[in-house]
Amino acid sequence: MVNETLMQYFEWYLPNDGNHWKRLADDAPHLAQKGISKIWMPPAFKGTSSADVGYGVYDLFDLGEFDQKGTVRTKYGSKEDYLKAIATLKANGIIPMADIILNHKASADHTERFEVVEVDPTDRTKILTDPFEIEGWTNFTFDGRQKIYNDFEWHWYHFTGTDFDAKTGQTGIFQIQGDNKGWANNDLVDDENGNYDYLMYADLDFKHPEVVQNIYDWSDWFIQTTGVGGFRLDAVKHIDSFFMKNFIRDITEKYGEDFYVFGEFWNGDEQANDDYLENIDYGFDLVDVKLHQNLFDASRQSEAYDLRQIFDGSLASNHPQSAVTFVDNHDTQRGQALESTIEEWFKPAAYALILLREAGLPCVFYGDYYGIQGDFAQESFQDIINNLLDLRQNYAYGKQEDYLDDANCIGWTRLGDDEHKKSLAVILSNKNASHKLMFVGKKWAGAIFTDYLGHCQESVSIDQEGWGDFPVEAKSVSVWTC
Ligand code: CA
């Protein structure tokens, strides 16, 4: 078995040139060679415009094929390019994964009149007004697609809420009224703001059987049309977890357990993650938000951060089988909604902390690998990530021994397995140059270890009992192997 590695193949500020699917296809052989086994592709659906990153989704059945919202292609290219990129990834042994947005729909074709109550944005269970009529953007007819693939039309009663009254120009959080209407049950969505069912745009009502049926119809069409091998589920804390559990269970029953799914449950709270995983019967994995927050804190607080806490409360610690570990993503990069970018000095250590450990499926961020251009530019960490990917592919196997024993300097070793016999020792410091005595295996007695990352120039000889005294530079990371 070779270690699996996921890559998020986009960042927020990619150029709107319609060439990204082509870039991905061209890059596939290189990615495979680096040990990338799964690619999380950006959303492929027609959004509010060609510039939409993909989360303002308009039509799930338009993958860049129909003239809608002023464009045929999406930001990333045409449907044909998307299908080609998927086929090329598969030909290179990489599983292509689609980012799917089921929480909301944006940019409806027509307005409709219906009754709402306005709720308190900070407590959506608190109703502020008597019912009144608004004119909302809730009628989706997809005129440019002309009912090809699917003839469903969306109306106000398929949604729980919206945020704009076209009649008065008033904005607010408007909960749609009617039979069996209201937010998802409090136990099934995040409890921030009282009930966090509503995030943005027109919010899908998963209590409505026609909505559930349409999403099932769409998923069959989408998986069979594209051949994707998995999903990244957007914004799951805003979606009825009962629906999500059943939906993913049914998909994996139909398309096989290898159909890999993970969700964006953006909540660092331990209990909330425990509860959510239980609610969905551990049916899909979750991004490790707490680990990201710990990495962010460590990068910000520098030597004041106690590195012994780096995995505290993380999914990698609590639910290693369900954790997708990551350093940054399209929301945490600079200038974005959840901005919490790991500071540059700590990025190499952060990538060592996800790529060389036993727990979790690590995800490499496109913006870290290729750099980010523009107002929120960031340098590329491709060289160091390549080294860490080589180590992950060839060395990071077998028993893990932890030395998470010093506030400013921690380390661990991997002792190898039958197929990957080499050992490695990782050491990182957030303060002074330091060193640590670590065990790499008795069979390496007398062997000479060097720093694969090249940060330390000296060599370390392993003693008769299989231990080495491994150094690290100040605020740095080294990975020792032979
Ligand atoms: Ca929702």
Short mmCIF file of C-alpha atoms and ligand atoms in Angstrom, two decimals:
data_model
loop_
_atom_site.label_atom_id
_atom_site.label_comp_id
_atom_site.label_asym_id
_atom_site.label_seq_id
_atom_site.Cartn_x
_atom_site.Cartn_y
_atom_site.Cartn_z
CA MET A 1 0.00 0.00 0.00
CA VAL A 2 1.23 3.47 -0.91
CA ASN A 3 0.19 6.41 1.24
CA GLU A 4 -2.76 8.33 -0.16
CA THR A 5 -2.53 12.08 -0.69
CA LEU A 6 -5.29 14.49 -1.65
CA MET A 7 -4.75 17.79 -3.43
CA GLN A 8 -7.14 20.74 -3.57
CA TYR A 9 -6.50 21.81 -7.15
CA PHE A 10 -7.60 25.45 -6.97
CA GLU A 11 -7.37 28.63 -4.94
CA TRP A 12 -9.74 31.61 -4.82
CA TYR A 13 -7.88 33.96 -7.15
CA LEU A 14 -7.23 31.75 -10.17
CA PRO A 15 -7.55 33.75 -13.39
CA ASN A 16 -11.01 33.69 -14.96
CA ASP A 17 -9.63 32.36 -18.24
CA GLY A 18 -11.60 29.16 -18.70
CA ASN A 19 -8.35 27.19 -18.92
CA HIS A 20 -8.17 25.53 -15.53
CA TRP A 21 -9.56 22.15 -16.55
CA LYS A 22 -6.89 22.10 -19.29
CA ARG A 23 -4.18 23.02 -16.78
CA LEU A 24 -5.35 20.19 -14.54
CA ALA A 25 -5.32 17.65 -17.39
CA ASP A 26 -1.83 18.77 -18.47
CA ASP A 27 -0.60 18.50 -14.89
CA ALA A 28 -2.00 15.01 -14.24
CA PRO A 29 1.17 12.98 -15.01
CA HIS A 30 3.28 15.24 -12.78
CA LEU A 31 0.74 15.06 -9.94
CA ALA A 32 0.65 11.27 -10.17
CA GLN A 33 4.43 11.13 -10.07
CA LYS A 34 4.37 13.18 -6.86
CA GLY A 35 2.05 10.65 -5.24
CA ILE A 36 -1.18 12.65 -5.47
CA SER A 37 -3.88 9.96 -5.48
CA LYS A 38 -7.02 12.09 -5.26
CA ILE A 39 -7.82 15.53 -6.66
CA TRP A 40 -10.48 17.81 -5.20
CA MET A 41 -11.55 19.82 -8.22
CA PRO A 42 -13.33 23.19 -7.92
CA PRO A 43 -17.12 23.30 -8.42
CA ALA A 44 -17.94 22.64 -12.07
CA PHE A 45 -21.48 24.04 -12.08
CA LYS A 46 -22.81 27.16 -13.73
CA GLY A 47 -22.73 29.90 -11.12
CA THR A 48 -23.80 33.51 -10.99
CA SER A 49 -21.32 34.49 -13.76
CA SER A 50 -18.18 33.22 -15.49
CA ALA A 51 -16.17 34.77 -12.64
CA ASP A 52 -17.96 32.78 -9.95
CA VAL A 53 -15.49 30.61 -8.01
CA GLY A 54 -18.30 28.07 -8.00
CA TYR A 55 -20.04 28.41 -4.67
CA GLY A 56 -22.74 30.76 -6.01
CA VAL A 57 -24.23 27.77 -7.82
CA TYR A 58 -27.10 28.36 -10.23
CA ASP A 59 -27.63 25.14 -12.20
CA LEU A 60 -26.24 21.75 -11.12
CA PHE A 61 -27.07 20.34 -14.58
CA ASP A 62 -24.96 22.90 -16.45
CA LEU A 63 -21.27 21.97 -16.31
CA GLY A 64 -20.26 24.68 -18.77
CA GLU A 65 -22.48 23.59 -21.64
CA PHE A 66 -25.37 26.04 -21.95
CA ASP A 67 -25.56 29.79 -22.47
CA GLN A 68 -26.76 30.81 -19.02
CA LYS A 69 -25.78 33.73 -16.77
CA GLY A 70 -24.02 35.34 -19.73
CA THR A 71 -21.61 32.50 -20.35
CA VAL A 72 -21.35 28.97 -21.68
CA ARG A 73 -18.13 28.03 -19.88
CA THR A 74 -17.56 28.35 -16.15
CA LYS A 75 -14.54 30.05 -14.61
CA TYR A 76 -12.63 26.78 -15.17
CA GLY A 77 -13.69 25.91 -18.72
CA SER A 78 -16.28 23.93 -20.65
CA LYS A 79 -18.05 20.69 -19.84
CA GLU A 80 -15.95 19.01 -22.50
CA ASP A 81 -12.73 20.21 -20.82
CA TYR A 82 -14.04 19.05 -17.44
CA LEU A 83 -14.79 15.55 -18.75
CA LYS A 84 -11.38 15.41 -20.40
CA ALA A 85 -9.62 16.45 -17.19
CA ILE A 86 -11.50 13.75 -15.28
CA ALA A 87 -10.61 11.09 -17.86
CA THR A 88 -6.96 12.19 -17.85
CA LEU A 89 -6.74 12.04 -14.06
CA LYS A 90 -8.19 8.53 -14.10
CA ALA A 91 -5.79 7.45 -16.84
CA ASN A 92 -3.00 8.59 -14.51
CA GLY A 93 -4.37 6.63 -11.57
CA ILE A 94 -5.76 9.65 -9.75
CA ILE A 95 -9.30 9.69 -8.35
CA PRO A 96 -11.13 12.86 -9.43
CA MET A 97 -13.43 14.32 -6.79
CA ALA A 98 -16.19 16.87 -7.38
CA ASP A 99 -16.95 19.76 -5.06
CA ILE A 100 -20.71 19.76 -4.69
CA ILE A 101 -22.87 22.56 -3.35
CA LEU A 102 -26.27 21.44 -2.16
CA ASN A 103 -27.01 24.02 0.52
CA HIS A 104 -28.21 26.85 -1.67
CA LYS A 105 -29.00 28.10 -5.16
CA ALA A 106 -28.13 31.55 -6.49
CA SER A 107 -29.32 33.92 -9.18
CA ALA A 108 -32.86 32.63 -9.87
CA ASP A 109 -34.52 33.35 -13.21
CA HIS A 110 -37.72 34.91 -11.91
CA THR A 111 -39.16 36.32 -8.72
CA GLU A 112 -42.18 34.91 -6.90
CA ARG A 113 -44.45 36.25 -4.15
CA PHE A 114 -44.73 34.29 -0.93
CA GLU A 115 -45.08 34.73 2.81
CA VAL A 116 -42.13 35.03 5.15
CA VAL A 117 -41.21 36.10 8.63
CA GLU A 118 -38.01 37.97 9.29
CA VAL A 119 -35.73 36.37 11.88
CA ASP A 120 -32.91 37.68 14.05
CA PRO A 121 -29.62 37.09 12.15
CA THR A 122 -27.85 36.24 15.42
CA ASP A 123 -30.67 33.91 16.55
CA ARG A 124 -32.62 32.48 13.64
CA THR A 125 -35.08 30.80 16.01
CA LYS A 126 -36.22 34.28 17.09
CA ILE A 127 -39.01 35.63 14.85
CA LEU A 128 -39.03 39.41 14.56
CA THR A 129 -42.18 40.09 12.51
CA ASP A 130 -45.67 38.89 11.69
CA PRO A 131 -45.89 37.03 8.38
CA PHE A 132 -45.71 39.32 5.36
CA GLU A 133 -45.39 38.92 1.62
CA ILE A 134 -42.13 39.47 -0.22
CA GLU A 135 -41.05 39.12 -3.82
CA GLY A 136 -38.10 36.76 -3.73
CA TRP A 137 -35.67 35.28 -6.28
CA THR A 138 -36.74 31.65 -5.95
CA ASN A 139 -38.03 30.55 -9.36
CA PHE A 140 -35.39 28.63 -11.33
CA THR A 141 -36.49 27.63 -14.84
CA PHE A 142 -33.03 27.37 -16.47
CA ASP A 143 -34.28 28.84 -19.74
CA GLY A 144 -30.89 28.48 -21.46
CA ARG A 145 -30.87 24.71 -20.81
CA GLN A 146 -34.44 24.16 -22.05
CA LYS A 147 -35.09 21.17 -19.76
CA ILE A 148 -32.28 19.08 -21.24
CA TYR A 149 -31.25 16.32 -18.76
CA ASN A 150 -33.91 17.31 -16.23
CA ASP A 151 -37.17 19.25 -16.31
CA PHE A 152 -37.47 20.26 -12.66
CA GLU A 153 -38.38 23.87 -11.91
CA TRP A 154 -37.66 25.32 -8.50
CA HIS A 155 -40.22 27.39 -6.64
CA TRP A 156 -40.33 29.25 -3.33
CA TYR A 157 -41.74 26.20 -1.53
CA HIS A 158 -38.53 24.23 -2.27
CA PHE A 159 -36.55 26.63 -0.08
CA THR A 160 -36.44 27.43 3.64
CA GLY A 161 -35.37 31.04 3.34
CA THR A 162 -33.92 33.86 1.33
CA ASP A 163 -32.35 37.24 2.05
CA PHE A 164 -33.77 39.84 -0.35
CA ASP A 165 -37.19 41.34 -1.05
CA ALA A 166 -37.21 42.59 -4.64
CA LYS A 167 -40.46 44.47 -3.94
CA THR A 168 -38.94 46.80 -1.35
CA GLY A 169 -35.19 46.27 -1.77
CA GLN A 170 -35.06 45.19 1.87
CA THR A 171 -32.44 42.65 2.98
CA GLY A 172 -32.68 40.36 5.99
CA ILE A 173 -33.03 36.70 6.78
CA PHE A 174 -36.53 35.77 5.63
CA GLN A 175 -37.88 32.41 6.69
CA ILE A 176 -40.41 31.08 4.18
CA GLN A 177 -43.84 30.22 5.63
CA GLY A 178 -46.31 27.47 4.67
CA ASP A 179 -47.16 23.83 5.36
CA ASN A 180 -44.21 21.89 6.78
CA LYS A 181 -41.92 24.92 6.31
CA GLY A 182 -39.25 26.22 8.66
CA TRP A 183 -35.55 25.63 9.19
CA ALA A 184 -34.13 22.13 9.42
CA ASN A 185 -34.53 20.60 12.87
CA ASN A 186 -32.10 22.22 15.35
CA ASP A 187 -30.38 18.87 16.01
CA LEU A 188 -29.59 18.39 12.32
CA VAL A 189 -27.70 21.62 11.59
CA ASP A 190 -25.06 23.69 13.39
CA ASP A 191 -26.36 25.58 16.42
CA GLU A 192 -24.43 28.79 15.81
CA ASN A 193 -26.88 31.71 15.46
CA GLY A 194 -29.56 29.55 17.08
CA ASN A 195 -30.00 27.45 13.94
CA TYR A 196 -27.47 27.76 11.09
CA ASP A 197 -29.56 26.16 8.34
CA TYR A 198 -29.55 29.44 6.42
CA LEU A 199 -26.18 30.49 5.02
CA MET A 200 -26.83 32.47 1.82
CA TYR A 201 -28.94 32.84 -1.34
CA ALA A 202 -32.04 30.59 -1.58
CA ASP A 203 -31.61 27.81 0.99
CA LEU A 204 -32.73 24.31 -0.07
CA ASP A 205 -35.46 22.72 2.04
CA PHE A 206 -34.52 19.06 2.50
CA LYS A 207 -37.83 18.42 4.24
CA HIS A 208 -39.47 18.74 0.82
CA PRO A 209 -39.69 15.36 -0.97
CA GLU A 210 -39.36 16.97 -4.42
CA VAL A 211 -36.07 18.56 -3.38
CA VAL A 212 -34.71 15.25 -2.12
CA GLN A 213 -35.86 13.50 -5.32
CA ASN A 214 -34.27 16.14 -7.53
CA ILE A 215 -30.92 15.89 -5.73
CA TYR A 216 -31.00 12.09 -6.10
CA ASP A 217 -31.86 12.43 -9.81
CA TRP A 218 -29.08 14.94 -10.24
CA SER A 219 -26.47 12.82 -8.45
CA ASP A 220 -27.15 9.82 -10.71
CA TRP A 221 -26.92 11.99 -13.79
CA PHE A 222 -23.81 13.75 -12.55
CA ILE A 223 -21.84 10.66 -11.47
CA GLN A 224 -22.76 8.72 -14.63
CA THR A 225 -22.02 11.69 -16.90
CA THR A 226 -18.69 12.67 -15.38
CA GLY A 227 -17.26 9.49 -13.87
CA VAL A 228 -16.05 11.31 -10.75
CA GLY A 229 -14.83 9.02 -7.99
CA GLY A 230 -15.89 11.05 -4.99
CA PHE A 231 -17.43 14.17 -3.51
CA ARG A 232 -16.30 17.03 -1.37
CA LEU A 233 -19.48 18.25 0.31
CA ASP A 234 -19.68 21.99 0.71
CA ALA A 235 -21.10 23.65 3.83
CA VAL A 236 -22.47 20.51 5.49
CA LYS A 237 -23.01 22.21 8.84
CA HIS A 238 -25.82 24.18 7.14
CA ILE A 239 -27.48 21.08 5.66
CA ASP A 240 -29.88 18.63 7.31
CA SER A 241 -27.52 15.86 8.49
CA PHE A 242 -30.29 13.24 8.27
CA PHE A 243 -30.61 13.90 4.54
CA MET A 244 -26.82 13.91 4.09
CA LYS A 245 -26.32 10.62 5.94
CA ASN A 246 -28.93 8.85 3.79
CA PHE A 247 -27.80 10.49 0.56
CA ILE A 248 -24.15 9.45 0.95
CA ARG A 249 -25.12 5.98 2.23
CA ASP A 250 -27.24 5.46 -0.90
CA ILE A 251 -24.50 6.74 -3.21
CA THR A 252 -21.84 4.49 -1.72
CA GLU A 253 -24.22 1.53 -1.85
CA LYS A 254 -24.77 2.23 -5.52
CA TYR A 255 -21.30 3.30 -6.66
CA GLY A 256 -19.20 1.29 -4.22
CA GLU A 257 -17.35 1.93 -0.98
CA ASP A 258 -14.44 3.32 -3.00
CA PHE A 259 -16.54 6.35 -3.87
CA TYR A 260 -14.75 8.64 -1.44
CA VAL A 261 -16.62 11.44 0.32
CA PHE A 262 -15.56 14.10 2.78
CA GLY A 263 -17.44 17.08 4.11
CA GLU A 264 -16.66 20.66 4.96
CA PHE A 265 -17.96 20.77 8.54
CA TRP A 266 -16.49 24.13 9.44
CA ASN A 267 -16.45 23.88 13.20
CA GLY A 268 -13.39 23.39 15.40
CA ASP A 269 -15.39 22.27 18.41
CA GLU A 270 -14.59 18.72 19.53
CA GLN A 271 -18.08 17.87 20.75
CA ALA A 272 -19.72 19.26 17.58
CA ASN A 273 -17.46 17.05 15.44
CA ASP A 274 -18.14 13.99 17.63
CA ASP A 275 -21.89 14.62 17.39
CA TYR A 276 -21.84 15.20 13.64
CA LEU A 277 -19.85 12.04 12.90
CA GLU A 278 -22.30 10.10 15.03
CA ASN A 279 -25.29 11.73 13.28
CA ILE A 280 -23.99 10.60 9.89
CA ASP A 281 -22.94 7.13 11.16
CA TYR A 282 -19.33 7.93 10.19
CA GLY A 283 -20.56 7.69 6.59
CA PHE A 284 -18.04 10.24 5.30
CA ASP A 285 -14.90 12.00 6.52
CA LEU A 286 -14.58 15.60 7.68
CA VAL A 287 -11.95 18.29 7.23
CA ASP A 288 -9.87 18.72 10.38
CA VAL A 289 -10.75 22.32 11.20
CA LYS A 290 -9.32 22.15 14.73
CA LEU A 291 -5.92 21.06 13.47
CA HIS A 292 -5.95 23.94 10.97
CA GLN A 293 -6.79 26.33 13.84
CA ASN A 294 -3.96 24.88 15.94
CA LEU A 295 -1.51 25.30 13.04
CA PHE A 296 -2.71 28.89 12.60
CA ASP A 297 -2.27 29.64 16.32
CA ALA A 298 1.18 28.05 16.31
CA SER A 299 2.23 30.16 13.32
CA ARG A 300 0.90 33.35 14.91
CA GLN A 301 2.14 32.83 18.44
CA SER A 302 5.53 31.60 17.29
CA GLU A 303 7.72 30.58 20.26
CA ALA A 304 4.95 31.39 22.76
CA TYR A 305 2.94 28.46 21.36
CA ASP A 306 3.24 25.18 23.21
CA LEU A 307 3.87 22.66 20.44
CA ARG A 308 2.85 19.79 22.71
CA GLN A 309 -0.76 20.93 22.10
CA ILE A 310 -0.57 20.91 18.31
CA PHE A 311 -2.95 17.94 17.91
CA ASP A 312 -5.21 18.75 20.87
CA GLY A 313 -8.88 18.46 20.04
CA SER A 314 -8.16 17.63 16.40
CA LEU A 315 -9.92 15.00 14.34
CA ALA A 316 -6.46 13.57 13.65
CA SER A 317 -6.32 12.76 17.38
CA ASN A 318 -9.95 11.95 18.07
CA HIS A 319 -11.10 10.31 14.83
CA PRO A 320 -8.01 9.57 12.72
CA GLN A 321 -10.02 7.35 10.36
CA SER A 322 -12.37 10.25 9.56
CA ALA A 323 -9.90 13.14 9.31
CA VAL A 324 -8.93 15.08 6.21
CA THR A 325 -5.98 17.14 7.42
CA PHE A 326 -4.98 20.36 5.68
CA VAL A 327 -2.89 23.48 6.16
CA ASP A 328 -4.91 26.08 4.23
CA ASN A 329 -7.72 26.21 1.67
CA HIS A 330 -9.64 28.61 -0.59
CA ASP A 331 -11.53 30.04 2.40
CA THR A 332 -8.59 30.46 4.78
CA GLN A 333 -6.23 32.09 2.28
CA ARG A 334 -5.66 35.84 2.63
CA GLY A 335 -8.59 38.11 1.80
CA GLN A 336 -11.17 35.33 2.18
CA ALA A 337 -14.16 34.74 4.43
CA LEU A 338 -12.47 32.52 6.97
CA GLU A 339 -9.02 34.09 6.59
CA SER A 340 -6.67 32.27 8.94
CA THR A 341 -3.63 31.75 6.77
CA ILE A 342 -0.80 29.79 8.32
CA GLU A 343 2.15 32.20 8.36
CA GLU A 344 4.83 31.46 5.80
CA TRP A 345 7.62 30.63 8.26
CA PHE A 346 5.53 27.77 9.66
CA LYS A 347 4.20 26.33 6.37
CA PRO A 348 6.99 23.74 5.97
CA ALA A 349 6.47 22.49 9.54
CA ALA A 350 2.71 22.49 9.04
CA TYR A 351 3.04 20.34 5.89
CA ALA A 352 5.38 17.96 7.73
CA LEU A 353 2.72 17.72 10.45
CA ILE A 354 0.07 16.57 7.97
CA LEU A 355 2.12 14.66 5.37
CA LEU A 356 4.41 12.54 7.51
CA ARG A 357 1.99 11.37 10.20
CA GLU A 358 -0.04 8.20 10.37
CA ALA A 359 -3.40 9.87 11.07
CA GLY A 360 -5.63 11.42 8.46
CA LEU A 361 -5.77 11.89 4.71
CA PRO A 362 -3.63 15.00 4.08
CA CYS A 363 -4.70 17.61 1.53
CA VAL A 364 -2.15 19.79 -0.27
CA PHE A 365 -3.49 23.24 -1.18
CA TYR A 366 -2.94 24.49 -4.75
CA GLY A 367 -2.16 27.99 -3.44
CA ASP A 368 0.63 26.64 -1.25
CA TYR A 369 2.00 24.41 -4.00
CA TYR A 370 1.88 26.84 -6.92
CA GLY A 371 1.76 30.17 -5.07
CA ILE A 372 -0.93 32.84 -5.29
CA GLN A 373 -0.87 35.90 -7.57
CA GLY A 374 -2.43 39.34 -7.12
CA ASP A 375 -3.31 41.53 -4.14
CA PHE A 376 -3.22 38.61 -1.75
CA ALA A 377 -0.13 37.02 -3.21
CA GLN A 378 1.73 34.21 -1.53
CA GLU A 379 4.98 32.52 -2.46
CA SER A 380 5.09 28.94 -3.72
CA PHE A 381 6.22 26.16 -1.38
CA GLN A 382 6.53 23.67 -4.21
CA ASP A 383 10.14 22.65 -3.53
CA ILE A 384 9.65 21.81 0.11
CA ILE A 385 6.23 20.22 -0.48
CA ASN A 386 7.79 18.07 -3.23
CA ASN A 387 10.39 16.84 -0.77
CA LEU A 388 7.72 16.09 1.81
CA LEU A 389 5.61 14.32 -0.84
CA ASP A 390 8.62 12.16 -1.77
CA LEU A 391 9.05 11.33 1.90
CA ARG A 392 5.34 10.56 2.23
CA GLN A 393 5.41 8.31 -0.81
CA ASN A 394 8.58 6.42 0.07
CA TYR A 395 9.38 6.70 3.77
CA ALA A 396 6.43 7.66 6.01
CA TYR A 397 5.24 4.16 6.87
CA GLY A 398 4.92 1.84 9.79
CA LYS A 399 4.92 2.41 13.50
CA GLN A 400 4.92 6.02 14.64
CA GLU A 401 6.72 6.99 17.85
CA ASP A 402 5.94 10.42 19.23
CA TYR A 403 8.22 12.81 21.08
CA LEU A 404 5.68 15.57 21.63
CA ASP A 405 7.47 16.42 24.86
CA ASP A 406 8.80 19.97 24.66
CA ALA A 407 6.90 23.25 24.27
CA ASN A 408 9.29 24.53 21.60
CA CYS A 409 10.61 21.37 19.97
CA ILE A 410 8.71 18.22 19.04
CA GLY A 411 9.44 15.22 16.90
CA TRP A 412 8.33 11.78 15.83
CA THR A 413 9.72 8.79 13.99
CA ARG A 414 8.25 6.33 11.52
CA LEU A 415 9.85 2.92 11.67
CA GLY A 416 8.96 1.63 8.19
CA ASP A 417 7.09 -1.50 7.15
CA ASP A 418 7.80 -4.60 5.07
CA GLU A 419 7.48 -2.75 1.76
CA HIS A 420 9.10 0.51 2.89
CA LYS A 421 11.98 -0.46 5.12
CA LYS A 422 13.59 2.94 5.73
CA SER A 423 12.93 4.87 8.93
CA LEU A 424 12.56 8.60 9.26
CA ALA A 425 12.81 11.07 12.11
CA VAL A 426 11.00 14.41 12.00
CA ILE A 427 11.92 17.29 14.30
CA LEU A 428 10.57 20.82 14.38
CA SER A 429 11.25 23.89 16.47
CA ASN A 430 9.36 27.15 16.92
CA LYS A 431 12.21 28.80 18.86
CA ASN A 432 15.94 28.10 19.04
CA ALA A 433 18.02 25.52 17.25
CA SER A 434 17.61 22.32 19.20
CA HIS A 435 18.01 18.54 19.06
CA LYS A 436 16.18 15.47 20.23
CA LEU A 437 17.07 11.88 20.98
CA MET A 438 14.71 9.63 19.01
CA PHE A 439 14.52 5.90 18.23
CA VAL A 440 14.59 4.87 14.55
CA GLY A 441 15.06 1.10 14.95
CA LYS A 442 17.86 -1.17 16.04
CA LYS A 443 18.49 -2.36 12.49
CA TRP A 444 19.85 1.11 11.69
CA ALA A 445 22.65 0.87 14.29
CA GLY A 446 25.72 2.51 12.75
CA ALA A 447 23.78 4.02 9.84
CA ILE A 448 24.29 7.66 8.86
CA PHE A 449 21.16 9.82 8.64
CA THR A 450 20.98 13.16 6.81
CA ASP A 451 18.32 15.86 6.56
CA TYR A 452 16.23 15.15 3.46
CA LEU A 453 15.03 18.77 3.49
CA GLY A 454 18.63 20.05 3.52
CA HIS A 455 18.07 22.51 6.36
CA CYS A 456 20.81 20.87 8.48
CA GLN A 457 24.12 20.07 6.82
CA GLU A 458 25.58 17.69 9.40
CA SER A 459 24.96 13.95 9.60
CA VAL A 460 23.75 11.84 12.50
CA SER A 461 25.02 8.36 13.25
CA ILE A 462 22.63 5.92 14.86
CA ASP A 463 23.86 4.26 18.06
CA GLN A 464 23.92 0.54 18.82
CA GLU A 465 20.43 0.64 20.34
CA GLY A 466 18.90 2.35 17.30
CA TRP A 467 18.75 5.90 18.64
CA GLY A 468 19.96 9.12 17.06
CA ASP A 469 20.37 12.64 18.42
CA PHE A 470 18.72 14.66 15.65
CA PRO A 471 19.25 18.43 15.33
CA VAL A 472 16.96 21.16 13.98
CA GLU A 473 17.65 24.80 13.14
CA ALA A 474 15.80 27.67 14.87
CA LYS A 475 12.14 27.97 13.73
CA SER A 476 12.58 25.16 11.26
CA VAL A 477 11.87 21.54 10.44
CA SER A 478 14.18 18.70 9.47
CA VAL A 479 13.43 15.18 8.34
CA TRP A 480 16.23 12.69 8.91
CA THR A 481 16.57 9.51 6.94
CA CYS A 482 19.22 7.38 5.34
CA CA B 1 -29.24 25.10 4.64
#
